[in-house]
PDB file of C-alpha atoms in Angstrom:
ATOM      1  CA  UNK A  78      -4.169 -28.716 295.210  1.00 37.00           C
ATOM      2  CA  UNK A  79      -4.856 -31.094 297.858  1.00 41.00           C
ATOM      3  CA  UNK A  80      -2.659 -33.963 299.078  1.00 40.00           C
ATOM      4  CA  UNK A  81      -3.584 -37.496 299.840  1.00 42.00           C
ATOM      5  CA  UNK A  82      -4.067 -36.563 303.129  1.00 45.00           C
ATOM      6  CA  UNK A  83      -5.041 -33.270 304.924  1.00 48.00           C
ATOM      7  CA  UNK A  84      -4.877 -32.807 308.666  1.00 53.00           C
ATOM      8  CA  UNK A  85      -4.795 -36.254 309.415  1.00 59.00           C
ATOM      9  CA  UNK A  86      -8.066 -37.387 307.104  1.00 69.00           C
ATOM     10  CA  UNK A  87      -7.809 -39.359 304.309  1.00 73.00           C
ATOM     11  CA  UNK A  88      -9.219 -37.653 300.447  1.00 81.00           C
ATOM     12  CA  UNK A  89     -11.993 -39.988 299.195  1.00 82.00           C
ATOM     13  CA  UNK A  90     -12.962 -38.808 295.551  1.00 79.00           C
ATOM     14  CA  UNK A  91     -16.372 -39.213 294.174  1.00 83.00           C
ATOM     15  CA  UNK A  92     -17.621 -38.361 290.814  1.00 78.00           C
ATOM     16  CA  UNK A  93     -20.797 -36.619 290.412  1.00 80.00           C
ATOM     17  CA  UNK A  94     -23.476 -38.184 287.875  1.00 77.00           C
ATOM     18  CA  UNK A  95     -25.433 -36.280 285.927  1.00 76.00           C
ATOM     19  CA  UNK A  96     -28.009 -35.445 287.824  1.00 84.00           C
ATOM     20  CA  UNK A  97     -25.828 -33.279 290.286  1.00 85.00           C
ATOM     21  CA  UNK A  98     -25.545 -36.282 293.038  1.00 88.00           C
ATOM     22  CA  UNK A  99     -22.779 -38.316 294.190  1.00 88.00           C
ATOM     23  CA  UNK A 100     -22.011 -41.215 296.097  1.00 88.00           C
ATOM     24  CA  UNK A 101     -20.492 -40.802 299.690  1.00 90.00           C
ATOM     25  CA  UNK A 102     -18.450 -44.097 300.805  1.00 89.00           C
ATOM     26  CA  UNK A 103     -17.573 -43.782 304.632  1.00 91.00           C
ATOM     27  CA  UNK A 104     -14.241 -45.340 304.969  1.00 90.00           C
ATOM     28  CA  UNK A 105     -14.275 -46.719 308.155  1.00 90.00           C
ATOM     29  CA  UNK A 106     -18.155 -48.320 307.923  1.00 92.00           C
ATOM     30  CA  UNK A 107     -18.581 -48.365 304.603  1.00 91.00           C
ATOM     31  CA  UNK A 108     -22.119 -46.641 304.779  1.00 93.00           C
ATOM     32  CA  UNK A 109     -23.218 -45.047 301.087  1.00 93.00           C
ATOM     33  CA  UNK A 110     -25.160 -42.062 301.104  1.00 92.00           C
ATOM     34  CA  UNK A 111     -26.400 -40.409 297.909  1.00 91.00           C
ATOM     35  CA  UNK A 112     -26.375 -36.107 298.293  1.00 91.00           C
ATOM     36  CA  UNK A 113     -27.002 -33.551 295.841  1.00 91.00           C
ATOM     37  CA  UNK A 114     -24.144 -31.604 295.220  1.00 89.00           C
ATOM     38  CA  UNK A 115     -25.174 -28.932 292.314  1.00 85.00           C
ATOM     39  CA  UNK A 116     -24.399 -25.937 294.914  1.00 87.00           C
ATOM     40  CA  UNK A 117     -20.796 -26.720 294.756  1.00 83.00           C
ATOM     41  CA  UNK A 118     -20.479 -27.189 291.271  1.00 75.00           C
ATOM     42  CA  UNK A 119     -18.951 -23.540 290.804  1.00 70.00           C
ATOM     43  CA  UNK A 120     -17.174 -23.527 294.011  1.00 70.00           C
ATOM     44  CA  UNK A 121     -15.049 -25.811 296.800  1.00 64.00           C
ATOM     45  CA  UNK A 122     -14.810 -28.853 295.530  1.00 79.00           C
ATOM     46  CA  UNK A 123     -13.456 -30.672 298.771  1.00 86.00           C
ATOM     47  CA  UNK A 124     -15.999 -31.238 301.753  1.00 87.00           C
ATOM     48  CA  UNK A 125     -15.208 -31.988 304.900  1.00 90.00           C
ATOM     49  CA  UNK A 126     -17.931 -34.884 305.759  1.00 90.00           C
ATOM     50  CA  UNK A 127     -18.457 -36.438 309.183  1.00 92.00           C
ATOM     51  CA  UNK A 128     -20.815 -40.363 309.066  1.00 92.00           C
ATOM     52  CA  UNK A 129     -23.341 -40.928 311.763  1.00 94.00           C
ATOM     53  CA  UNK A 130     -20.498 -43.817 312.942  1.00 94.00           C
ATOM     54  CA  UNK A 131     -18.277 -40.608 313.963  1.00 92.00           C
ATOM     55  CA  UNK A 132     -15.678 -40.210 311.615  1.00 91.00           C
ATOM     56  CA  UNK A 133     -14.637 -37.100 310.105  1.00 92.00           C
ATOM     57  CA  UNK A 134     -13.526 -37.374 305.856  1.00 92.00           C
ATOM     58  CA  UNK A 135     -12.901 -35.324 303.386  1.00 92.00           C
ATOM     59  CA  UNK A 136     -14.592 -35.918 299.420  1.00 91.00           C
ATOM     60  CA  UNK A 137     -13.327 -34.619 296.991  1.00 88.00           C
ATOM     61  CA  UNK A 138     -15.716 -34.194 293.754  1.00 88.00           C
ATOM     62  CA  UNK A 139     -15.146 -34.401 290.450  1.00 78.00           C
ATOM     63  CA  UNK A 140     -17.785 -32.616 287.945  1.00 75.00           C
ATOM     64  CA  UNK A 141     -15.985 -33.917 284.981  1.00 68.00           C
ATOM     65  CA  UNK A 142     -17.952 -35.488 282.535  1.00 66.00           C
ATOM     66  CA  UNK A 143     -16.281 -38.566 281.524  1.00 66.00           C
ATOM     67  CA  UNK A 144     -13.661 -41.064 283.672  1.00 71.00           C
ATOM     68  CA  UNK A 145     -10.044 -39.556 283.630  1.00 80.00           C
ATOM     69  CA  UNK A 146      -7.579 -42.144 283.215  1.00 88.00           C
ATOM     70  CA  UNK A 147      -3.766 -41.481 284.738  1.00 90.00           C
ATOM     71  CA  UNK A 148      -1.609 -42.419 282.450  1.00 94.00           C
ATOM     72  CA  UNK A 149       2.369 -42.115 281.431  1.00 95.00           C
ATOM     73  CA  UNK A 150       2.664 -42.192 277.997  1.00 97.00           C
ATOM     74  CA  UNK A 151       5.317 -40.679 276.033  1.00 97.00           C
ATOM     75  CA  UNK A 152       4.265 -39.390 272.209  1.00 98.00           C
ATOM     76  CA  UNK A 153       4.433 -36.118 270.045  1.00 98.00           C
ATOM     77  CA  UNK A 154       2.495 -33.052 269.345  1.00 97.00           C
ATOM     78  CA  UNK A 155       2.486 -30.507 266.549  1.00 96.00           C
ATOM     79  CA  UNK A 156      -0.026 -27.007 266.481  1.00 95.00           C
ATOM     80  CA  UNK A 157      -1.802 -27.034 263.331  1.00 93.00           C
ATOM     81  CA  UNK A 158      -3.971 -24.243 261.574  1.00 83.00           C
ATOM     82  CA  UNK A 159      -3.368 -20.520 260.901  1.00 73.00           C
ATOM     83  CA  UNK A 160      -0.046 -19.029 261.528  1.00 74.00           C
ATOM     84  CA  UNK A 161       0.694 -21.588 264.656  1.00 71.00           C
ATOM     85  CA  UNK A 162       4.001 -23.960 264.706  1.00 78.00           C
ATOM     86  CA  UNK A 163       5.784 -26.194 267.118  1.00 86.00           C
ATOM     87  CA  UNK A 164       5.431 -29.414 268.327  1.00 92.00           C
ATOM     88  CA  UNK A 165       7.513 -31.724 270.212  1.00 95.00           C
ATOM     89  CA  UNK A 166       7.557 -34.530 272.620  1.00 97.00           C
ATOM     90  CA  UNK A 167       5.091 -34.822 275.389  1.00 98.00           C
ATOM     91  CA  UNK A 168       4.087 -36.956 278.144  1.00 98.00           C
ATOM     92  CA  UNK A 169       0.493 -38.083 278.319  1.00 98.00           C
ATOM     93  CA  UNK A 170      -0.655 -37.962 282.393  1.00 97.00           C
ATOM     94  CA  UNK A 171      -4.308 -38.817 281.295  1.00 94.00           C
ATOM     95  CA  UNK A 172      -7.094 -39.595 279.115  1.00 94.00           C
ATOM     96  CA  UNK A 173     -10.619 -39.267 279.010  1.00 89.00           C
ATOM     97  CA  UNK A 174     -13.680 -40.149 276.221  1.00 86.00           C
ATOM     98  CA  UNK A 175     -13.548 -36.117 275.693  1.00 87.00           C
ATOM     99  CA  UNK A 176      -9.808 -35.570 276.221  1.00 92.00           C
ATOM    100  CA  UNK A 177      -6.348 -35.655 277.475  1.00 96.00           C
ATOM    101  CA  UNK A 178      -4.098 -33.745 279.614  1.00 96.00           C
ATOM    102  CA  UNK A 179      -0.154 -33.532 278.717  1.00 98.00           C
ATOM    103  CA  UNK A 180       3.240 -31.615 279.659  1.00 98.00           C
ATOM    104  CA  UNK A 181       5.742 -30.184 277.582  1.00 97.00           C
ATOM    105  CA  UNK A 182       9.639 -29.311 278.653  1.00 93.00           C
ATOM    106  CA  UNK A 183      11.234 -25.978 277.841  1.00 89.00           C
ATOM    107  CA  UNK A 184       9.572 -22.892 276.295  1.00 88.00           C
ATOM    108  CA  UNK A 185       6.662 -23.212 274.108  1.00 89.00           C
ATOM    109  CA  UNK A 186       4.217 -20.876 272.759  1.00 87.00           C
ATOM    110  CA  UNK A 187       1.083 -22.414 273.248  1.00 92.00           C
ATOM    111  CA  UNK A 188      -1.831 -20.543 274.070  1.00 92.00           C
ATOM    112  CA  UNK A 189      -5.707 -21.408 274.377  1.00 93.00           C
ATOM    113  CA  UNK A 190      -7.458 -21.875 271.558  1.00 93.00           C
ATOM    114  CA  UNK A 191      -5.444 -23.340 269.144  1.00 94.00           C
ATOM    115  CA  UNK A 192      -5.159 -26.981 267.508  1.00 95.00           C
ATOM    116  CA  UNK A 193      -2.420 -29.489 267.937  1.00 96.00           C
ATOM    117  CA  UNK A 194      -2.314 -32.891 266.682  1.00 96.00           C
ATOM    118  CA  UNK A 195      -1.218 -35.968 268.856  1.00 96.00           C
ATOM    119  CA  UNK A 196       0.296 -38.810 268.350  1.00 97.00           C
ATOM    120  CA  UNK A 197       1.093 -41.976 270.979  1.00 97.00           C
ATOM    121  CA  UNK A 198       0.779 -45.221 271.754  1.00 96.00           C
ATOM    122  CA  UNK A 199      -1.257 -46.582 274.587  1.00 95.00           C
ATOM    123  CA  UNK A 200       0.046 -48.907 276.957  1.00 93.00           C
ATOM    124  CA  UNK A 201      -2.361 -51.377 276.144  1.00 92.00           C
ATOM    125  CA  UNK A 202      -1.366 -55.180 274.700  1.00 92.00           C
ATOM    126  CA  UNK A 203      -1.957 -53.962 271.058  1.00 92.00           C
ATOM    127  CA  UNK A 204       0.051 -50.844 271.792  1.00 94.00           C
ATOM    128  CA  UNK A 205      -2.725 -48.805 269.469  1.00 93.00           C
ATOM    129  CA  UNK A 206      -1.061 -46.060 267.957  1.00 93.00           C
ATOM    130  CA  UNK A 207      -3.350 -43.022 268.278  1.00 93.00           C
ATOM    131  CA  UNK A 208      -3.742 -39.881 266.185  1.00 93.00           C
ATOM    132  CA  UNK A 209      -5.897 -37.310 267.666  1.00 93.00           C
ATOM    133  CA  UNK A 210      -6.975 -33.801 266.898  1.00 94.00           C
ATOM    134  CA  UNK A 211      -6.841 -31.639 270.053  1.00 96.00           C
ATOM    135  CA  UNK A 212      -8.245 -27.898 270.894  1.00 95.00           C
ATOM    136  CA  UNK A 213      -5.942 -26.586 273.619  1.00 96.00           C
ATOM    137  CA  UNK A 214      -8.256 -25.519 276.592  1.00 93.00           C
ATOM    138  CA  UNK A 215      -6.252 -24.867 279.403  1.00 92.00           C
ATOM    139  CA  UNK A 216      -2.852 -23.949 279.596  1.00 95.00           C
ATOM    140  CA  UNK A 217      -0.601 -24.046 283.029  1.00 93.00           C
ATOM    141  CA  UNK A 218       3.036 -23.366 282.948  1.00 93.00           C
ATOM    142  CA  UNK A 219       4.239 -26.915 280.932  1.00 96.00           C
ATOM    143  CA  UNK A 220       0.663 -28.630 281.948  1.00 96.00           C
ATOM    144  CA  UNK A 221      -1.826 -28.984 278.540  1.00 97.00           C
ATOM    145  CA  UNK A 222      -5.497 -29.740 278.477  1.00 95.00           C
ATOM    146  CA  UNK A 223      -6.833 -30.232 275.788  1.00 95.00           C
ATOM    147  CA  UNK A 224     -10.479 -31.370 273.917  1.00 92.00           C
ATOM    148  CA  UNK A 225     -10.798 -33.585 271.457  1.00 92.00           C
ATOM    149  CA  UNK A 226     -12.038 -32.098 268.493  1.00 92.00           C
ATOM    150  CA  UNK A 227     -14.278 -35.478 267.035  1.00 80.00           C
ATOM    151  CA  UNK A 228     -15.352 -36.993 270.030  1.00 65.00           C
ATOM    152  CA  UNK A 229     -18.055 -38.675 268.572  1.00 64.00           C
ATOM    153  CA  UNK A 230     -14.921 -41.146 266.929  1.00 64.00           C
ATOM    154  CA  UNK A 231     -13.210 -42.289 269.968  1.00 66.00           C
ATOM    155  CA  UNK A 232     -12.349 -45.208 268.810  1.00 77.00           C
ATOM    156  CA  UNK A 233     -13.125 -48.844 270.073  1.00 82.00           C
ATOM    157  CA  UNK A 234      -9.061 -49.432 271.229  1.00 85.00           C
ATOM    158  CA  UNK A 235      -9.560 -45.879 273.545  1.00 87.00           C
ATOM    159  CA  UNK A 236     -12.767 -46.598 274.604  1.00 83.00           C
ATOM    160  CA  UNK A 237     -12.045 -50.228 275.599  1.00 86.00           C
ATOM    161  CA  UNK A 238      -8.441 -49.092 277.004  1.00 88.00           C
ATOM    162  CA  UNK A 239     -10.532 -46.143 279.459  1.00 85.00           C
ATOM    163  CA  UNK A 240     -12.634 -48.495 280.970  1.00 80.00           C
ATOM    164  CA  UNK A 241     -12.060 -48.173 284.999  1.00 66.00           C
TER     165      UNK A 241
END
């Protein structure tokens, strides 16, 4: 994982539409330049970039397909279906329209492939209490990410509260 900063040059991030392209914001001129980026969709994510003003930056892209908002929410989990069990507390470090990435403490036997339901409240005014039905998708030490299984039913109060 990369820091903030790497040999002196500042990360920029940029998130790549649809079509494979993303937008390139020198930070020193603030020229925009639109490149295709397909090739490194199943590689290096991090390019070193130099701007015809002479700076050298690094981009780092992001292929994911929907806004991921950092977050630091506190709320519960349980694994649901078949012959899983558990659940405990959890700490929400973000959301997206397609799902949310959490971290346990202690042991847990969470693999891949199984369901969990959720339960928090956003930090928003309304502090919306949210239910959601998760798949578990990748699993890193205490670090959770998970899809959620409706997505089609986000919700106005998530939609609204992931807006950038």
């Amino acid at each position: 994982m990369l820091s903030n900063q790497q040999h002196g040059m500042k990360i920029q991030k940029s998130f790549v539409k649809t079509n494979d392209t993303a937008s390139i914001r020198c930070p020193d001129c603030g020229l925009v330049k639109n490149i295709s980026v397909g090739k490194f969709r199943n590689n290096r994510h991090t390019l070193k970039t130099r701007c015809s003003c002479g700076i050298n930056f690094l981009v780092a892209l992001d292929f994911r397909r929907h806004y991921r908002k950092p977050t630091v929410i506190i709320g519960m989990y349980s694994l649901i279906g078949g012959s899983y069990s558990g659940g405990g507390q959890m700490q929400v470090h973000n959301l997206s329209r397609s799902g949310v990435g959490f971290s346990i403490s202690g042991v847990h036997n969470i693999s891949i492939g199984q369901k969990a339901l959720l339960n928090f409240r956003l930090d928003d005014k309304k502090q919306t209490v949210l239910t959601k039905k998760v798949l578990i998708k990748n699993v890193r030490k205490n670090t959770i990410g998970c899809e959620f299984i409706n997505q089609t039913q986000i919700g106005k109060d998530l939609g609204f509260y992931l807006q950038p």
